mmCIF file of C-alpha atoms in Angstrom:
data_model
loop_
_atom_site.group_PDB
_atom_site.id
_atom_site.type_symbol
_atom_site.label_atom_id
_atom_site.label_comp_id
_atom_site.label_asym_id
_atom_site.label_seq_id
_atom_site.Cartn_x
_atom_site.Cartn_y
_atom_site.Cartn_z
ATOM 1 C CA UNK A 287 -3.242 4.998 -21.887
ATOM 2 C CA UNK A 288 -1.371 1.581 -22.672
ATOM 3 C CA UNK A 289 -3.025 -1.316 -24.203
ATOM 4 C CA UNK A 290 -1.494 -4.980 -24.481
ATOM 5 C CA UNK A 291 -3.076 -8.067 -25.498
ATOM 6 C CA UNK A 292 -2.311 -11.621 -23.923
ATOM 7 C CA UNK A 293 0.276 -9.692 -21.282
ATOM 8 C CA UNK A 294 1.935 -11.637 -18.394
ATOM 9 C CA UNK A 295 1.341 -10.983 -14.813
ATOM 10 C CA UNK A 296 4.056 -12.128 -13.815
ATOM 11 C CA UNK A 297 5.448 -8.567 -12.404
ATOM 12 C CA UNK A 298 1.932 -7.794 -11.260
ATOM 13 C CA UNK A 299 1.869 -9.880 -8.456
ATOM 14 C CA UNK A 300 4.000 -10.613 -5.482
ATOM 15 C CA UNK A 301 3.709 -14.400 -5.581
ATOM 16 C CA UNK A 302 5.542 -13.782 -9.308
ATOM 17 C CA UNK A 303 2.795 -16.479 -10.562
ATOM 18 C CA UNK A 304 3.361 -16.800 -14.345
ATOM 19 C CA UNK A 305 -0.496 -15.930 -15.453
ATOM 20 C CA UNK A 306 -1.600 -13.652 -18.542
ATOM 21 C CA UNK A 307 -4.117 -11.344 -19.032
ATOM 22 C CA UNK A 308 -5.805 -11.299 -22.261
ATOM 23 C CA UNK A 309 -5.940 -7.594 -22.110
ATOM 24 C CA UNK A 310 -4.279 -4.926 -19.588
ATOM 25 C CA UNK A 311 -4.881 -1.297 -19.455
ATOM 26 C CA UNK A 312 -2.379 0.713 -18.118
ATOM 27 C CA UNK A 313 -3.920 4.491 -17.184
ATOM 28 C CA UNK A 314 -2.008 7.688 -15.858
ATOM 29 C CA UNK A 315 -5.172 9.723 -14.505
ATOM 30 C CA UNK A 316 -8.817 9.927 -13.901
ATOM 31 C CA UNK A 317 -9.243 11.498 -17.485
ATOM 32 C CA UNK A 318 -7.858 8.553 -19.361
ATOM 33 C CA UNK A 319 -9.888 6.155 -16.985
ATOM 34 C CA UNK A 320 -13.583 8.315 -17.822
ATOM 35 C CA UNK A 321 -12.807 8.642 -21.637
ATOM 36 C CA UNK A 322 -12.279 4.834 -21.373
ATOM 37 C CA UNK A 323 -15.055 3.632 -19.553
ATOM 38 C CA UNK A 324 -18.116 5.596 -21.142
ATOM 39 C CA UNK A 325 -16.548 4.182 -23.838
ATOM 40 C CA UNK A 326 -16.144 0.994 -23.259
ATOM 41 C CA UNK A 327 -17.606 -1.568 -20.181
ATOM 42 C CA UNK A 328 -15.132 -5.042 -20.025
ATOM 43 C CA UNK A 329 -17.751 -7.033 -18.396
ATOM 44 C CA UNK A 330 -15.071 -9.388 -16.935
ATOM 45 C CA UNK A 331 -12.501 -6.965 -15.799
ATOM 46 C CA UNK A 332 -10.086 -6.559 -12.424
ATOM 47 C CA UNK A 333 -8.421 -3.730 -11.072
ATOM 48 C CA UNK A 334 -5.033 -4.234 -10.141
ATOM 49 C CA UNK A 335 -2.591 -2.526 -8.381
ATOM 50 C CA UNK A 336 0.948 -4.199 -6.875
ATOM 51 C CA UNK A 337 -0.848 -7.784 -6.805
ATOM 52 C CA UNK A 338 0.422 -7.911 -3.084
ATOM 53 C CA UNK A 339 -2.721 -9.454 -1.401
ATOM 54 C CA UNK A 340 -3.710 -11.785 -4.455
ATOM 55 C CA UNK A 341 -3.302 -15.336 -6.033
ATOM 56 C CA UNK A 342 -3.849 -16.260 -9.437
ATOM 57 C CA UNK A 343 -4.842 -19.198 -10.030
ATOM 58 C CA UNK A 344 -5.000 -19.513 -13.694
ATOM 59 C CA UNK A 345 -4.776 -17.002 -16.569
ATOM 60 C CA UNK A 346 -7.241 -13.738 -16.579
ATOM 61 C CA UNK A 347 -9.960 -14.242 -19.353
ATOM 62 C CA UNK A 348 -10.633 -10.810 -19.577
ATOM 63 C CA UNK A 349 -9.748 -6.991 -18.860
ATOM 64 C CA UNK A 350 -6.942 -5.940 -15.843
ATOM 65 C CA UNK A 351 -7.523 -2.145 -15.448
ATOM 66 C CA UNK A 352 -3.705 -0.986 -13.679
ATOM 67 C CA UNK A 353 -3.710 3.018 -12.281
ATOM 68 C CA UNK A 354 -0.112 4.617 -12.510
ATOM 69 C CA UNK A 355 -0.543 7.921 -11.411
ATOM 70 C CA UNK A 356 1.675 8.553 -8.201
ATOM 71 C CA UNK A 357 1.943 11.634 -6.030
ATOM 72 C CA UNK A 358 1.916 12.901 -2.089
ATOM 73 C CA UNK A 359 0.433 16.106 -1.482
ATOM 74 C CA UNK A 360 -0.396 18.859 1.767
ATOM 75 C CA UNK A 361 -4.228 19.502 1.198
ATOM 76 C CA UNK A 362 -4.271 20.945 4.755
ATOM 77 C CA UNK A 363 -2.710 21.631 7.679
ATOM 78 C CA UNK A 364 -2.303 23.283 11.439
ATOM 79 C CA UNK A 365 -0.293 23.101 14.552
ATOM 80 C CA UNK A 366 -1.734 19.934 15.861
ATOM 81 C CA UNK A 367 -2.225 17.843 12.236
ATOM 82 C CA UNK A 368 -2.075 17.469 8.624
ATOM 83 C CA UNK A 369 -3.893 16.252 5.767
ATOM 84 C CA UNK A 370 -2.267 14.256 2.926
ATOM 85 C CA UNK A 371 -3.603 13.352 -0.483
ATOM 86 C CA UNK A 372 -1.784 10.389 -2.084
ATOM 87 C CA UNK A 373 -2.432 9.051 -5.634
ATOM 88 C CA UNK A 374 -3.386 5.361 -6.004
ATOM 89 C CA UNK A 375 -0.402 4.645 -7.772
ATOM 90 C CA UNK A 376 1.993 5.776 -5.217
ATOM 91 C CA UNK A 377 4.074 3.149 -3.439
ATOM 92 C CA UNK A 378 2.803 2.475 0.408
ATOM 93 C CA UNK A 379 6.166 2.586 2.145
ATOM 94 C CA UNK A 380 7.327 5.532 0.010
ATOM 95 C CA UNK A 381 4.099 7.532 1.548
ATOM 96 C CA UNK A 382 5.118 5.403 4.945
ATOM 97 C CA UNK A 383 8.733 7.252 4.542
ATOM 98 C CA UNK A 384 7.487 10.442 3.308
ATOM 99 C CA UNK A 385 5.125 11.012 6.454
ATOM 100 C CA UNK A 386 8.121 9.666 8.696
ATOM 101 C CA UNK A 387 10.366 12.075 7.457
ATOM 102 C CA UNK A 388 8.423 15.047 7.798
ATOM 103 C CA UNK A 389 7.795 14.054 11.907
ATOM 104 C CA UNK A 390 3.816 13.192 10.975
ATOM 105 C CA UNK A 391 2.634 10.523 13.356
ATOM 106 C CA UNK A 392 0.261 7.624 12.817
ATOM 107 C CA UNK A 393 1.567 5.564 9.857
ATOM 108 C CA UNK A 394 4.948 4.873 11.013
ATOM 109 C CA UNK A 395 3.732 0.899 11.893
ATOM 110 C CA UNK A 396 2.811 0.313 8.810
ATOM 111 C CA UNK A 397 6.450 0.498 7.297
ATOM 112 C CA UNK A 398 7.485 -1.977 4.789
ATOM 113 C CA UNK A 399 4.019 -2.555 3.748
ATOM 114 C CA UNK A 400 4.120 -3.933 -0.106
ATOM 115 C CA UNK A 401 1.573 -2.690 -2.437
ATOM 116 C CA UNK A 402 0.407 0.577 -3.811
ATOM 117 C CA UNK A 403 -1.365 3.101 -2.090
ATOM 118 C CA UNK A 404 -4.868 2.436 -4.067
ATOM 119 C CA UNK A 405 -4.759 -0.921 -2.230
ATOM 120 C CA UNK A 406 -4.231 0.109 1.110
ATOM 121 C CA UNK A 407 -7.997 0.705 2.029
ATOM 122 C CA UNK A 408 -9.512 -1.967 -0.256
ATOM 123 C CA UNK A 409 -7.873 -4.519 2.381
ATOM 124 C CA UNK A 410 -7.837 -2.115 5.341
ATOM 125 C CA UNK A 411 -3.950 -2.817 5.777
ATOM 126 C CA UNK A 412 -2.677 -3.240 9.533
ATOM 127 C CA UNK A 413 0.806 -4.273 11.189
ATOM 128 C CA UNK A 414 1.813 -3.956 14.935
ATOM 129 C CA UNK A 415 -1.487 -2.521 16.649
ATOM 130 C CA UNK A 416 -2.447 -0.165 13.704
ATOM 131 C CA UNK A 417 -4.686 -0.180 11.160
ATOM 132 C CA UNK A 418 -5.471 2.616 8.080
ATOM 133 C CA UNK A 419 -8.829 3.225 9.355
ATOM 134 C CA UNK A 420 -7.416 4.330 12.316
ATOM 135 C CA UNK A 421 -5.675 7.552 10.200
ATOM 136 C CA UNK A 422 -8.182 7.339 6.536
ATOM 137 C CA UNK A 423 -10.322 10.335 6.229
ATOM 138 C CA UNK A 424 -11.617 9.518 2.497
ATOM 139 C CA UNK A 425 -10.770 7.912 -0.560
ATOM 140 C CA UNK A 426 -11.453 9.388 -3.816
ATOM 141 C CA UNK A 427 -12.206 7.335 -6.964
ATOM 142 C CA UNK A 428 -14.732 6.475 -10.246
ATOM 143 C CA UNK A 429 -17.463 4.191 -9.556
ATOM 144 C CA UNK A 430 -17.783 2.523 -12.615
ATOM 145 C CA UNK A 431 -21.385 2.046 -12.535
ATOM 146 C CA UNK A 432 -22.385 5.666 -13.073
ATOM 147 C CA UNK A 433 -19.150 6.779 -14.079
ATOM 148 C CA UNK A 434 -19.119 9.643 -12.077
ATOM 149 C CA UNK A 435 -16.217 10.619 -9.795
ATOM 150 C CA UNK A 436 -17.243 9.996 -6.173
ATOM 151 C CA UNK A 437 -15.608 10.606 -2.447
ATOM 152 C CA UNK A 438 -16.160 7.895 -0.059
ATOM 153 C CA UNK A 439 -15.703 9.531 3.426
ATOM 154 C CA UNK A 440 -14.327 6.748 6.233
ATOM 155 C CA UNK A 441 -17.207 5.851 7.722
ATOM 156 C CA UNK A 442 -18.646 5.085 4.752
ATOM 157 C CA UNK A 443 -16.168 2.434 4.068
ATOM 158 C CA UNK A 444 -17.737 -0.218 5.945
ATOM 159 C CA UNK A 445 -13.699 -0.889 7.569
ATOM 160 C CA UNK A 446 -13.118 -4.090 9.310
ATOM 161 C CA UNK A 447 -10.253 -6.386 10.158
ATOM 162 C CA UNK A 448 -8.602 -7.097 6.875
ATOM 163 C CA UNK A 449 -12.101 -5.724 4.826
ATOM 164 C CA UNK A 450 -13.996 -3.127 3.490
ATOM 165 C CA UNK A 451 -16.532 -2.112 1.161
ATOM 166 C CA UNK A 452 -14.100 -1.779 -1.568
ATOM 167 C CA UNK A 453 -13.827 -5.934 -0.984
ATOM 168 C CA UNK A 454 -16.836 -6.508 -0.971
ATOM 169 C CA UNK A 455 -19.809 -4.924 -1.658
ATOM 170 C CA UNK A 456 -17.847 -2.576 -4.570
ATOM 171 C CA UNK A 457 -15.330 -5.074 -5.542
ATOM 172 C CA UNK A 458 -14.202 -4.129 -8.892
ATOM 173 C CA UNK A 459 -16.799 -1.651 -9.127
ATOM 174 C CA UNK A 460 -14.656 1.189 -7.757
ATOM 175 C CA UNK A 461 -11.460 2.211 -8.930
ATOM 176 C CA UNK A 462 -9.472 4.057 -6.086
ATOM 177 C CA UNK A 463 -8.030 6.962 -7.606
ATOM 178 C CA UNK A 464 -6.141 8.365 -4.035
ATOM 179 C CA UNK A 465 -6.631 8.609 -0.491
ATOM 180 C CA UNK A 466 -6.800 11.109 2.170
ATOM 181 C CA UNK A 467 -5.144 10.551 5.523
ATOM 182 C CA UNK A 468 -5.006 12.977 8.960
ATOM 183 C CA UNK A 469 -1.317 12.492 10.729
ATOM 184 C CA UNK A 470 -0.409 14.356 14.048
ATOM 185 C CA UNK A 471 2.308 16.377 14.248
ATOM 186 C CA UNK A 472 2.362 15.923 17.668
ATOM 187 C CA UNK A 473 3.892 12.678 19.541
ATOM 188 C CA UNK A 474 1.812 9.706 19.059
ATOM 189 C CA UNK A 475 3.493 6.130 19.065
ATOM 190 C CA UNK A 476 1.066 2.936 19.412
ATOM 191 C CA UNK A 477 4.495 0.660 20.964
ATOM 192 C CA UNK A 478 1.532 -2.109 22.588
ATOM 193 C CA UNK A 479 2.209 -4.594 20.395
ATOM 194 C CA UNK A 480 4.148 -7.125 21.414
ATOM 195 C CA UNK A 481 7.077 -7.606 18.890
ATOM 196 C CA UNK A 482 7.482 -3.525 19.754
ATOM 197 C CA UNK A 483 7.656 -4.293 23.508
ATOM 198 C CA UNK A 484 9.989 -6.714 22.838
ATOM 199 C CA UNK A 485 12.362 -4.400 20.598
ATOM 200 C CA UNK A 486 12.174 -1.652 22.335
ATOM 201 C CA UNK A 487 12.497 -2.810 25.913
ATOM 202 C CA UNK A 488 15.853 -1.275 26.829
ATOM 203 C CA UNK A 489 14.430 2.195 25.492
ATOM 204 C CA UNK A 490 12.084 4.395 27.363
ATOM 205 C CA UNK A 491 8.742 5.861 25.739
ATOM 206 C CA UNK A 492 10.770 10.017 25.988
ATOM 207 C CA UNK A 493 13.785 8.361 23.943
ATOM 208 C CA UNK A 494 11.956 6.750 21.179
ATOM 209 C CA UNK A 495 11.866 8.587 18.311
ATOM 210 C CA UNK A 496 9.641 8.096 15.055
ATOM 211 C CA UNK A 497 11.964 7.088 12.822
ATOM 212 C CA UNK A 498 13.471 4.880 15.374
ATOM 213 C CA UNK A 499 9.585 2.975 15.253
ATOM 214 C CA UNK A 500 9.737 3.173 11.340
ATOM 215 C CA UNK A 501 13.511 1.421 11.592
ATOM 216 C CA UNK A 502 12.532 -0.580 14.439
ATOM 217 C CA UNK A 503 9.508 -2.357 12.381
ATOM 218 C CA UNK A 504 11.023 -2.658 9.014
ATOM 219 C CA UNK A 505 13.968 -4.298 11.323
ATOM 220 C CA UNK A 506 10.690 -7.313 12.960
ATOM 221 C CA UNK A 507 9.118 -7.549 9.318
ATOM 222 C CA UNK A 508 12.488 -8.780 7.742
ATOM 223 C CA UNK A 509 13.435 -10.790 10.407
ATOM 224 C CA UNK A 510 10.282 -12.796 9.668
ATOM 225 C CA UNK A 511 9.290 -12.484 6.541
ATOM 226 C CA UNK A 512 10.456 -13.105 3.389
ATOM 227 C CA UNK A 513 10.723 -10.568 0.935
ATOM 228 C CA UNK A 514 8.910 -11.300 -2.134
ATOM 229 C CA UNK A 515 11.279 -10.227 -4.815
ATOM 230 C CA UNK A 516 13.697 -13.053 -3.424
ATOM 231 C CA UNK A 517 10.695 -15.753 -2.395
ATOM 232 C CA UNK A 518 7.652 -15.087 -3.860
ATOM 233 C CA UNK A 519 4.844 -14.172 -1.257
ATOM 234 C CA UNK A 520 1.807 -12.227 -0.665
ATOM 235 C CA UNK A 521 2.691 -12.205 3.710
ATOM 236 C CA UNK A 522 0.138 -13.017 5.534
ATOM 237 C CA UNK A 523 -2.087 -15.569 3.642
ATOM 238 C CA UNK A 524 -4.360 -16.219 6.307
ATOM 239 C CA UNK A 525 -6.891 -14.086 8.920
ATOM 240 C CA UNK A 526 -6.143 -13.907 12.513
ATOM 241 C CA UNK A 527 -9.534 -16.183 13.362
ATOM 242 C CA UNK A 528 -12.205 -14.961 16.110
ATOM 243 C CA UNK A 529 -13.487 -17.199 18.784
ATOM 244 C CA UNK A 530 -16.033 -16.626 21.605
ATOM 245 C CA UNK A 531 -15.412 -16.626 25.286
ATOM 246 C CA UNK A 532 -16.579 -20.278 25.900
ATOM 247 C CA UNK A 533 -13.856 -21.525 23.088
ATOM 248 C CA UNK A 534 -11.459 -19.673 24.140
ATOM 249 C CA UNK A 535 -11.666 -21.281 27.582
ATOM 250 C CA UNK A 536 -11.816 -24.993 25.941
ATOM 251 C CA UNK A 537 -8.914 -24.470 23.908
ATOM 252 C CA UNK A 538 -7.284 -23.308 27.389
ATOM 253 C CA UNK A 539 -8.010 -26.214 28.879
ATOM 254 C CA UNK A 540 -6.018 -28.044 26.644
ATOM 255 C CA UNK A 541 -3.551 -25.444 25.797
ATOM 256 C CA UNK A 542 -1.999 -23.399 28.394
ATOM 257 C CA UNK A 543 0.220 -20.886 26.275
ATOM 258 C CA UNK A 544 -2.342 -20.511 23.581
ATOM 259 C CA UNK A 545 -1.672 -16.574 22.262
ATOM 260 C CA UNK A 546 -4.861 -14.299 22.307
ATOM 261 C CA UNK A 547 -6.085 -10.635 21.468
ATOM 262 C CA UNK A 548 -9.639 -9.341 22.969
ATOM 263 C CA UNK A 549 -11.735 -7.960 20.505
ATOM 264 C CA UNK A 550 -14.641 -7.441 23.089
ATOM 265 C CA UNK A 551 -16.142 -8.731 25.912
ATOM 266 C CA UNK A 552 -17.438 -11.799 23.535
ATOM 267 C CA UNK A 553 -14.649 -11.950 21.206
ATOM 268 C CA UNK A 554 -11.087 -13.251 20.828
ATOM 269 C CA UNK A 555 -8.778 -13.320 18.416
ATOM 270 C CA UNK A 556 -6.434 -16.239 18.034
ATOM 271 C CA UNK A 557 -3.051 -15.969 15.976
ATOM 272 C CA UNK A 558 -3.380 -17.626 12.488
ATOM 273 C CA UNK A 559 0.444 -18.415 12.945
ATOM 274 C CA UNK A 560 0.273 -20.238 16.101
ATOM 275 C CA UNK A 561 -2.481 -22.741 15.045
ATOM 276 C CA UNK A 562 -0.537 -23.709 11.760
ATOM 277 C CA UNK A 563 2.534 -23.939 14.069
ATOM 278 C CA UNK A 564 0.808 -26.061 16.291
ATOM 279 C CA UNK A 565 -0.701 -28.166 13.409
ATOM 280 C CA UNK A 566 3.064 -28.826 12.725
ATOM 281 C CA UNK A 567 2.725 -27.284 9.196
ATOM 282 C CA UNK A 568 5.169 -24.042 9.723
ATOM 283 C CA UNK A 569 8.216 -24.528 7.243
ATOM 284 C CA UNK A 570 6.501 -27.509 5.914
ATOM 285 C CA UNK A 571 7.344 -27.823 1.819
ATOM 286 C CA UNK A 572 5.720 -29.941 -0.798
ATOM 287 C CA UNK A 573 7.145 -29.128 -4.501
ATOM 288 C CA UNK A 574 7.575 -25.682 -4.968
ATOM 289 C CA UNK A 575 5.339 -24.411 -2.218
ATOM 290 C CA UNK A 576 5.724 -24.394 1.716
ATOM 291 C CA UNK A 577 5.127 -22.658 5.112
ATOM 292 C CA UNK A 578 7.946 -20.175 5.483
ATOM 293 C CA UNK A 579 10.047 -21.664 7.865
ATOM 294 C CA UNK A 580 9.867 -18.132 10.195
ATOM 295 C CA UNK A 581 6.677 -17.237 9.988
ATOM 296 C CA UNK A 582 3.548 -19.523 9.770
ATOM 297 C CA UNK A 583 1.521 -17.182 8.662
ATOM 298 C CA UNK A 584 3.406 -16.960 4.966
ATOM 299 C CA UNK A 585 3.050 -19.319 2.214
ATOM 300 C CA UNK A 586 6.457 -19.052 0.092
ATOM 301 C CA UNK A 587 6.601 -19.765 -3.613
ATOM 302 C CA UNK A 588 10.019 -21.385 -3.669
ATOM 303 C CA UNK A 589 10.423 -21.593 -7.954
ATOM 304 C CA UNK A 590 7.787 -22.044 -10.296
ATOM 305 C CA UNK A 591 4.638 -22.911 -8.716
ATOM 306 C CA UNK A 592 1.521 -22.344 -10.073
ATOM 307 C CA UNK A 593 -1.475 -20.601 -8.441
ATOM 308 C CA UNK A 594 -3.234 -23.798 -8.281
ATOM 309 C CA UNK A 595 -0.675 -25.587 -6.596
ATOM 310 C CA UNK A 596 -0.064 -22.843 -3.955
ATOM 311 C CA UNK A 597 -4.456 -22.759 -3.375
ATOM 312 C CA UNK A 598 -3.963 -26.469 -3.020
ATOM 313 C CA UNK A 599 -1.320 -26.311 -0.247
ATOM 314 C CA UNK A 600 -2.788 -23.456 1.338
ATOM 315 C CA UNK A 601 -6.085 -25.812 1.537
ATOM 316 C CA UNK A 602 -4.145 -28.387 2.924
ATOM 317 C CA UNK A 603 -2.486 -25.916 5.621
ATOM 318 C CA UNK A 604 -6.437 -25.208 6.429
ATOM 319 C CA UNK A 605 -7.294 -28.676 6.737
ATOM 320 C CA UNK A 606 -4.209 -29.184 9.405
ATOM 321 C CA UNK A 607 -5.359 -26.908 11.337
ATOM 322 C CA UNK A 608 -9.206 -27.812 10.960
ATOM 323 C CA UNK A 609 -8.221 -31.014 11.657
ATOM 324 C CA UNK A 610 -6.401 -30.391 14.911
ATOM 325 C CA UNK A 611 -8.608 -27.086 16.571
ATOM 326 C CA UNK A 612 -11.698 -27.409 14.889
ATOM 327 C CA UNK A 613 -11.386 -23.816 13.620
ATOM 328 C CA UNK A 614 -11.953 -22.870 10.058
ATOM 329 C CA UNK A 615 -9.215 -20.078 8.453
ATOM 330 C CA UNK A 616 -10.370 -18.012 6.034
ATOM 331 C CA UNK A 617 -8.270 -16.432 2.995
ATOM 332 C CA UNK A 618 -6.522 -12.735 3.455
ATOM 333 C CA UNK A 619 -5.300 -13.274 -0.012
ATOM 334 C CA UNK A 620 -8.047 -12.926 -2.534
ATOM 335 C CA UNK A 621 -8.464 -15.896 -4.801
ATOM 336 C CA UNK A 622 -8.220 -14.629 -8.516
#
């Protein structure tokens, strides 16, 4: 265990906003985290991992609680699947690659991912038709109310588009400790998505290979987006928001190409990017902040912005679009 006092977070978060922490704990496993905690209870505390889905917008008057421990393991396996434990402290992508490697299906979309592996379920990550859910058997942690070590099984997650219970209901209140995931060993690719279609359109499904999805989406991700140790980010900044059938059809009316996704038979999702396109706010700049100029969805930290100025540009992205569909976006990022 590690113990600073007044310690920036500048490296601790993606948008490289230059906030401090009064106090950050750095542990490297589940013993250091129990002898800890019955020990001592930081009323205002946050647990942090990469700081990819997060803005501060000020310094951190309290306790940041940061998991090191790293590590991909076989629990299980048989002809038709595997089981793999990662620690919370692992690197996304490297667990992306490691799967990838070893010919495991179901992860492969989710390449180039930022964050650690601990943070992958508390947002229920997703890219190009996939989502973690979709592979997530359990995750494994300390719920810091009882102290006790506890295994959350999936469907006890409460998983939903960009959520879960870890963001909500136990945010901050569980520390994610590792995951377990089920990949197939046999060929599975999810190509539906659009960007895919597009890429791979010369290529039939029999000559597509996994690593060839893996390469194929790290290629689409930095063709649009900015990576953040060059342009400080946390991607995408906003939800994709959900309309019923009867808005849908009025914003038809008035907009023929408008993009969609169907949820259900009530439901449609419309493209966060399109509408802040459309509210001619994509690569729009004011200071040190602005719409990335290829992808909408992105607000860039060109130099030294603070987290305040970046919350007030993103409000004034939401207003735009507000202003020009009537439709309200709400935050991926989570407002610190």
């Amino acid at each position: 265990m590690k113990r600073h006092l007044n310690f920036s977070l500048k490296k601790y978060n993606t948008f490289g906003v230059d906030s401090a922490a009064k106090e950050f704990i750095e542990f490297d496993n589940e013993e250091e985290l129990l002898d800890y905690f019955r020990n001592n209870f930081p009323e205002n505390h946050l647990i942090l991992g990469g700081g990819s889905n997060l803005l501060f917008t000020g310094d951190f008057d309290g306790t940041v609680i940061h998991y090191n421990k790293k590590g991909i393991e076989v629990i299980s396996e048989n002809d038709y699947e595997v089981l793999i434990r990662a620690s919370a402290g692992e690197s996304w992508d490297a667990l992306v690659e490691f799967s990838v490697h070893n010919r495991w299906y179901g992860i492969e979309n989710l390449s180039l991912i930022p964050g650690t592996v601990g943070a992958a379920p508390i947002q229920n990550i997703g890219a190009y038709g996939v989502e973690l859910k979709d592979c997530l058997t359990e995750v494994e942690g300390l719920n810091l109310s009882d102290m006790q070590k506890e295994i959350l099984p999936a469907d006890e997650c409460n998983f939903e588009y960009r959520s879960s219970i870890f963001k909500e209901k136990l945010k901050n209140k569980f520390l994610i400790s590792a995951i377990v995931i089920k990949l197939s060993k046999s060929k599975k690719l999810n190509l539906d998505y659009r960007a895919l279609k597009e890429y791979f359109h010369d290529k039939s499904f029999d000559d597509i290979d996994i690593e060839d999805v893996r390469n194929g989406v790290i290629a689409i991700r930095k063709s649009k987006l900015p990576d953040p140790s060059e342009l400080g980010n946390a991607g995408s900044f906003f939800k994709n928001p959900a309309v019923n059938i009867d808005r849908l059809d009025s914003l038809q009316s008035l907009y023929k190409d408008i993009p969609y996704h169907k949820i259900d038979e009530k439901t449609y999702k419309i493209p966060a990017a399109w509408l802040i396109e459309k509210s001619g706010m994509k690569g729009k700049r004011m200071g040190n902040v602005g719409v990335h100029k290829s992808q909408a969805l992105v607000i860039v930290n060109y130099g030294n912005a603070s987290g305040k100025e970046i919350l007030e540009f993103a409000e004034i992205v939401k207003g735009a679009v507000y202003e020009n569909f009537g439709i309200e976006l709400e935050y991926e990022v989570n407002i610190i």
